[in-house]
Each structure stands twice: as C-alpha cells, then as structure tokens.
PDB file of C-alpha atoms in Angstrom:
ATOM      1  CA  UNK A 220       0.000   0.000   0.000  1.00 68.00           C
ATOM      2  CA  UNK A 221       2.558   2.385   1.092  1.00 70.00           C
ATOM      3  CA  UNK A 222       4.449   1.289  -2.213  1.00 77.00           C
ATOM      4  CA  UNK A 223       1.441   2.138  -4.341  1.00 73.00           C
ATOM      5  CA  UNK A 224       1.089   5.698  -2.687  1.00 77.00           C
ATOM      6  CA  UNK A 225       4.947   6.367  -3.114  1.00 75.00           C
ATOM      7  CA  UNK A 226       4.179   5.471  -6.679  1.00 71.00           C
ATOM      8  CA  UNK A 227       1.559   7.463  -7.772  1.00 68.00           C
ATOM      9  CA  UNK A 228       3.367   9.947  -5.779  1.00 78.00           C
ATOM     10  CA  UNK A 229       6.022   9.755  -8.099  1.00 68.00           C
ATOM     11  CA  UNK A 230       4.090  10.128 -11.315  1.00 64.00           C
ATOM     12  CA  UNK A 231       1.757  12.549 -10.025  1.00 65.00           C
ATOM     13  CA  UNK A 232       4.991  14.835  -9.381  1.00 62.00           C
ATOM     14  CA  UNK A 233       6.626  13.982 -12.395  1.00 70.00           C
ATOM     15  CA  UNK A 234       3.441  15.056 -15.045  1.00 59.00           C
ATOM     16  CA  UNK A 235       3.098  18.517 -13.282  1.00 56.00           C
ATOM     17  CA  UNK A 236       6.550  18.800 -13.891  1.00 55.00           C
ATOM     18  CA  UNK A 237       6.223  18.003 -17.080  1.00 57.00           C
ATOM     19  CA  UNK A 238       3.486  19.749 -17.960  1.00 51.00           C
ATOM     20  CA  UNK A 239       4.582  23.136 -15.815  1.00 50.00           C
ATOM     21  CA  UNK A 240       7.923  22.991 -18.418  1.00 49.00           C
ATOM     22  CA  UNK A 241       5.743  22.738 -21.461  1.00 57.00           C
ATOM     23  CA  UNK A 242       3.935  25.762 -20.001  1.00 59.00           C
ATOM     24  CA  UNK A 243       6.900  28.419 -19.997  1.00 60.00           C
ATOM     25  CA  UNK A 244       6.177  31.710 -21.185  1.00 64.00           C
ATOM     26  CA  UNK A 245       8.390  34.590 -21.671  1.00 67.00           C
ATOM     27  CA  UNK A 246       7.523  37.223 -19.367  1.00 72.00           C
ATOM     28  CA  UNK A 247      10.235  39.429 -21.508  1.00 68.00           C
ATOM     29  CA  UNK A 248       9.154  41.358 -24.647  1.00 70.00           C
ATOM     30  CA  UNK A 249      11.552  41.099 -28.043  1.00 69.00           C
ATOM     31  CA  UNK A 250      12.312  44.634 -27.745  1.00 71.00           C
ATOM     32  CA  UNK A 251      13.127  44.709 -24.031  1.00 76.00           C
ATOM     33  CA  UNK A 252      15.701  42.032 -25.260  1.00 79.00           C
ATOM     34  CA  UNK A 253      17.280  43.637 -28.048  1.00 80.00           C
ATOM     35  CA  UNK A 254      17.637  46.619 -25.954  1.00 79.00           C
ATOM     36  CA  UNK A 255      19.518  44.340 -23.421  1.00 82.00           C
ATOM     37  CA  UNK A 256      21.501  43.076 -26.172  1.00 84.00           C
ATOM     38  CA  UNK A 257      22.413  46.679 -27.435  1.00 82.00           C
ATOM     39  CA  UNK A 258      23.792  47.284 -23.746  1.00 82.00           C
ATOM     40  CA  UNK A 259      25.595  44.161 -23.054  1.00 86.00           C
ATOM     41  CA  UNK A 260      27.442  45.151 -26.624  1.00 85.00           C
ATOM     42  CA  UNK A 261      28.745  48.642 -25.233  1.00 82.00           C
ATOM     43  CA  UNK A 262      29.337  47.312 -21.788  1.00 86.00           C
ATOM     44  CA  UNK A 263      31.867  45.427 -24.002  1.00 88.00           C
ATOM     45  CA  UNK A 264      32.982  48.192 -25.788  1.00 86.00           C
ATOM     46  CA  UNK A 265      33.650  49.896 -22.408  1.00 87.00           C
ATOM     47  CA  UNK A 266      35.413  46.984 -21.273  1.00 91.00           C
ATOM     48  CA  UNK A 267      37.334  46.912 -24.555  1.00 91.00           C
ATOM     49  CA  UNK A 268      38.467  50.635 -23.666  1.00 90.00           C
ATOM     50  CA  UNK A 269      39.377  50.454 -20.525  1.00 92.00           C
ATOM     51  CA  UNK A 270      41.923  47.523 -21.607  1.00 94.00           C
ATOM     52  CA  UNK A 271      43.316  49.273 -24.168  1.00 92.00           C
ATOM     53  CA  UNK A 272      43.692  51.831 -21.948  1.00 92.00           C
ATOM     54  CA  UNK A 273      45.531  50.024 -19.459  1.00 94.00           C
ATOM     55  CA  UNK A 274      47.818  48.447 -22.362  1.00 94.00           C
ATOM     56  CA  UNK A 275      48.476  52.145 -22.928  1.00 93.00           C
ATOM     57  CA  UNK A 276      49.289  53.469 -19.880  1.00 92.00           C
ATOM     58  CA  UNK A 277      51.434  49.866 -20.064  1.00 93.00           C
ATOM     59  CA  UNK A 278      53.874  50.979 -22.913  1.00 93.00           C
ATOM     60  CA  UNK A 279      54.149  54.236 -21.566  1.00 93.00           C
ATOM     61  CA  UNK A 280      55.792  52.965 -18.561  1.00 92.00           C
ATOM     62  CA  UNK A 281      58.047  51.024 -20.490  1.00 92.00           C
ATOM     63  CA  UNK A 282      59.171  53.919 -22.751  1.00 92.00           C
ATOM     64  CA  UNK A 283      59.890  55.930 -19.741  1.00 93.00           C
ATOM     65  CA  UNK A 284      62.176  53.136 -18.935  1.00 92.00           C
ATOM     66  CA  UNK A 285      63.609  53.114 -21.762  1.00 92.00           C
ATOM     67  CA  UNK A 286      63.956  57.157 -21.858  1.00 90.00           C
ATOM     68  CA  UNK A 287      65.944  56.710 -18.559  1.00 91.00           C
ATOM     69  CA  UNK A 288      68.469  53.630 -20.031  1.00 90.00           C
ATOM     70  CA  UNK A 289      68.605  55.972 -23.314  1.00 88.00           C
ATOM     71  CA  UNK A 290      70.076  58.827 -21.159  1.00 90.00           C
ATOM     72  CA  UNK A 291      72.403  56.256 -18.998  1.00 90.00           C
ATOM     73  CA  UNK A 292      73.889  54.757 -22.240  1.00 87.00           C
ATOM     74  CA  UNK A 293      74.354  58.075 -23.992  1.00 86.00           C
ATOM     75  CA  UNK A 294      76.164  59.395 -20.670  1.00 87.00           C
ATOM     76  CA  UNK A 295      78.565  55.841 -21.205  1.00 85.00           C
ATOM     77  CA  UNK A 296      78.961  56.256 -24.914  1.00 84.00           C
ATOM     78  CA  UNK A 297      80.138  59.740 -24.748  1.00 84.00           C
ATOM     79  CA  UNK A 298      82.630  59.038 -21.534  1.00 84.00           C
ATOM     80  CA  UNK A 299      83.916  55.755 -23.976  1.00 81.00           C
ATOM     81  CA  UNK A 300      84.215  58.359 -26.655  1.00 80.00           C
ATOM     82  CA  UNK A 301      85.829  60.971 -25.044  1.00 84.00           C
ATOM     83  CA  UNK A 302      88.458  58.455 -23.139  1.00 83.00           C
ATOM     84  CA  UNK A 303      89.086  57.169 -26.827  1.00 78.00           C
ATOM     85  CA  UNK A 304      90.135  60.047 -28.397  1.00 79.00           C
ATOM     86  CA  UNK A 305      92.145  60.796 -25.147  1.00 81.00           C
ATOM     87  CA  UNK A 306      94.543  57.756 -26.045  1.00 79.00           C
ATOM     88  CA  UNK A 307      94.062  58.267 -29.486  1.00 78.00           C
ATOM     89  CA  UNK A 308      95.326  61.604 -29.205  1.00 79.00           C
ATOM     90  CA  UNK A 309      98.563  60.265 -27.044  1.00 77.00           C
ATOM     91  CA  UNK A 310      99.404  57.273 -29.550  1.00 74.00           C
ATOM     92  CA  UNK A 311      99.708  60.331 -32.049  1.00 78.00           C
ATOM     93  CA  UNK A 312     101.559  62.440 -29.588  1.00 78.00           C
ATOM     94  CA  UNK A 313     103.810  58.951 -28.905  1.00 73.00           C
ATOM     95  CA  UNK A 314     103.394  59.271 -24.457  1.00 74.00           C
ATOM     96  CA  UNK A 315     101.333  56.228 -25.366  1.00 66.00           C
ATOM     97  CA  UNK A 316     102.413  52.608 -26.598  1.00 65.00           C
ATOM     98  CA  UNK A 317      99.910  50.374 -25.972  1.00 71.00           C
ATOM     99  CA  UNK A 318      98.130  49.494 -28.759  1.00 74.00           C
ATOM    100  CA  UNK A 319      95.762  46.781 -27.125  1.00 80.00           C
ATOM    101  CA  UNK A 320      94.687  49.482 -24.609  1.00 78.00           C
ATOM    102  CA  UNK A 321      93.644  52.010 -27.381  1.00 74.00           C
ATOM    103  CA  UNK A 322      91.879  49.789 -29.288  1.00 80.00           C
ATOM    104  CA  UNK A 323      90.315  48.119 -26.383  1.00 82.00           C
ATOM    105  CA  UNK A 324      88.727  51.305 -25.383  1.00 78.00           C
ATOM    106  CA  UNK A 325      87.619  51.876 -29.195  1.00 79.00           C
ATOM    107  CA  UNK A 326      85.559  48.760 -29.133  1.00 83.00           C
ATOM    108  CA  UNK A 327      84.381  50.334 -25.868  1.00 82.00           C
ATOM    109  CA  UNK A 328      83.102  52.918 -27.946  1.00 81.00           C
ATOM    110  CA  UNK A 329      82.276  51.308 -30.990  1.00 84.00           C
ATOM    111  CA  UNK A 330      80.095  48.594 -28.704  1.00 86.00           C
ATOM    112  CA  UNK A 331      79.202  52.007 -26.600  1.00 84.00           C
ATOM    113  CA  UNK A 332      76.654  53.915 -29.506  1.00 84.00           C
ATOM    114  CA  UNK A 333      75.512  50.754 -31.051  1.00 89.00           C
ATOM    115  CA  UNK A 334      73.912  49.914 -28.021  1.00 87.00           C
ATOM    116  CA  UNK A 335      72.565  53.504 -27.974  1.00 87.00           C
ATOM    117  CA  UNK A 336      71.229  53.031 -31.393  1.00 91.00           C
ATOM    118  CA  UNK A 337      69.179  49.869 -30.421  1.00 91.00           C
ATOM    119  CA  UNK A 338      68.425  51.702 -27.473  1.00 90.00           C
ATOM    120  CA  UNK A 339      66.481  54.361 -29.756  1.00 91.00           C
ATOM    121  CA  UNK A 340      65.160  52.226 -32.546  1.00 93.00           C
ATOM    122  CA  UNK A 341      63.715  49.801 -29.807  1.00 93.00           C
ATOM    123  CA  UNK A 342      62.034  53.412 -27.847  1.00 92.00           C
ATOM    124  CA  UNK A 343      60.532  54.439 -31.566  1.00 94.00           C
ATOM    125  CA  UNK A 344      59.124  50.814 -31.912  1.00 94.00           C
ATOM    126  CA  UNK A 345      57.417  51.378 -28.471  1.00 93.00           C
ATOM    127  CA  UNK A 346      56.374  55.070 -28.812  1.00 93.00           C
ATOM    128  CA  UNK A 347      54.811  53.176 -32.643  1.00 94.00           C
ATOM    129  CA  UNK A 348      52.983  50.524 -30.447  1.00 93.00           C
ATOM    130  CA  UNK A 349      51.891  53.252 -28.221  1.00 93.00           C
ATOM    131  CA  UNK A 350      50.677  55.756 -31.048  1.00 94.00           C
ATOM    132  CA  UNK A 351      48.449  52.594 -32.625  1.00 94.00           C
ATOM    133  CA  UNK A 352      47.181  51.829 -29.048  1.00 93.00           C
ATOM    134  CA  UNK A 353      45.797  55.431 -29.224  1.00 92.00           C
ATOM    135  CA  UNK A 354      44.398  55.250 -32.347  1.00 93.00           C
ATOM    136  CA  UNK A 355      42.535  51.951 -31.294  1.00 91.00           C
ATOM    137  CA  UNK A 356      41.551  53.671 -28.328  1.00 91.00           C
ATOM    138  CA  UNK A 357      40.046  56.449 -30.382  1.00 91.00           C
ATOM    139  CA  UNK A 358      37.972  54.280 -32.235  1.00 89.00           C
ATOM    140  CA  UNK A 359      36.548  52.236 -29.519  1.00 87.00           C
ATOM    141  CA  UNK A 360      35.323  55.617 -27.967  1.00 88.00           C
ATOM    142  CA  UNK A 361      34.166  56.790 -30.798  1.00 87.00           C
ATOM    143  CA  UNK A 362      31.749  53.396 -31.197  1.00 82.00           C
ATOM    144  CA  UNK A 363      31.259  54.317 -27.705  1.00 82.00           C
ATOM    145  CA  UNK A 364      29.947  57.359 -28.410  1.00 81.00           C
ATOM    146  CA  UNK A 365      27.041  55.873 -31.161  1.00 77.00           C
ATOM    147  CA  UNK A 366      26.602  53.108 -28.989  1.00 64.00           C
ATOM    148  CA  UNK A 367      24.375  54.380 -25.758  1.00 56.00           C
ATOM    149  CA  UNK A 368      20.762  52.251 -26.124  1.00 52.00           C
ATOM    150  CA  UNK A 369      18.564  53.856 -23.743  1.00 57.00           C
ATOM    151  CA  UNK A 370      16.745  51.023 -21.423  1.00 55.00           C
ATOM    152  CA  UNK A 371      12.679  51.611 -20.984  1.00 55.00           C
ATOM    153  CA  UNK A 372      11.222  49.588 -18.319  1.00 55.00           C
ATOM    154  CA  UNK A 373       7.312  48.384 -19.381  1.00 57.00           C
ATOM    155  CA  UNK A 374       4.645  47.760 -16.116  1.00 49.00           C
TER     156      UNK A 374
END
C-alpha cells in the first residue's frame, strides 16, 4: 500500500513537472531584449576601452624606462668616446704605446653607440605601439559614443 502511494506519488509529481515545463512563457518582450543586447554590446565596448587603456598606460611605462636607459647609455657612450680620443690623441703624440689598450677602449666605444642606437630604434618601436594603441583607443570611444541604447522599463 505504502508502495502504491509512493508510486503514484512519483508520477503525479513527475506530469506537473512536465506539464509546468511545457507551459513556460516569456515574461520578456523582443524589444526589451534587443535593448539588453544593445547594452551588453557597449558594456563590451567599455570593457574593450578600458583595456586598451591600461595596455596604454602599459607601454608608456616602459618607454619611460627606456627614456631613462637611453640617457644612462648616452652618458657611457660619450665618456667611452671621449676616453678614446684621449689615447688616441697620445698614440699620435707617442706618451702612449699600448696598442691593445687604445683599441680596447675603441671597441668600448664602438660597442658604446651601437647599443645607444638599439636603445632608440627599440624606444621608436614602443612610442609606434603606443601611437596605434591610441588610435585603437580612439575608435573604440568613438563606437562608444554611437553606442548608448537607452533602457525603458514596461509595467
């Protein structure tokens, strides 16, 4: 008996489920939806921005880093200069003799600007990067901008 009422227990629970699922309706209009739709796209767009502007703000860090190892290695390749020509100048005058010295210090040099030189094509690569962020960033506001759906709640 108790069987039999655990039974149709079962079944009785199992058609109003049925029947409650095949009775769904949308309480949400098409337009109400579209108009979600329309926001969760510039939410997106705003979260798009806000990365690129991070990324930004990013490269700009790392060109000020490079603006301050610029300045370091140009301060280096001028001292490796300047003690060059300082031997070079007494090899001529004959008070020095040691030729491994002088031309150690003029691969000193040498080695000196064209690390300065990758220095500055590698801080005009970054200030490129940094320019295209911007221009990304300009278009992403400017979507933005044509992109505000106003949201109008129905009773």
């Amino acid at each position: 008996m108790k069987i039999m009422k655990a039974f149709l227990t079962l079944l009785f629970c199992t058609g109003v489920l049925t029947v409650s699922a095949q009775n769904y309706v949308s309480r949400v209009s098409p337009d109400s939806v579209s108009i979600l739709k329309s926001r969760v796209d510039a939410l997106k767009s705003a979260i798009k921005l806000n990365q690129l502007k991070l990324n930004e703000a990013d490269h700009e860090a790392d060109i000020e880093k490079q603006k301050a190892k610029i300045i370091e290695l140009n301060g280096s390749e001028k001292a490796a200069a300047k003690e060059s020509s300082r031997m070079s100048d007494a090899l001529q005058a004959g008070t020095e003799t040691d030729l491994k010295k002088v031309e150690k210090l003029s691969k000193k040099a040498t080695s000196s600007a064209k690390d300065l030189k990758n220095a500055l094509d590698k801080l005009r690569k970054q200030i490129d990067n940094v320019e295209q962020i911007r221009t990304e960033i300009q278009d992403e506001e400017r979507k933005l901008a044509n992109h505000s759906p106003s949201i109008i709640y129905k009773n």
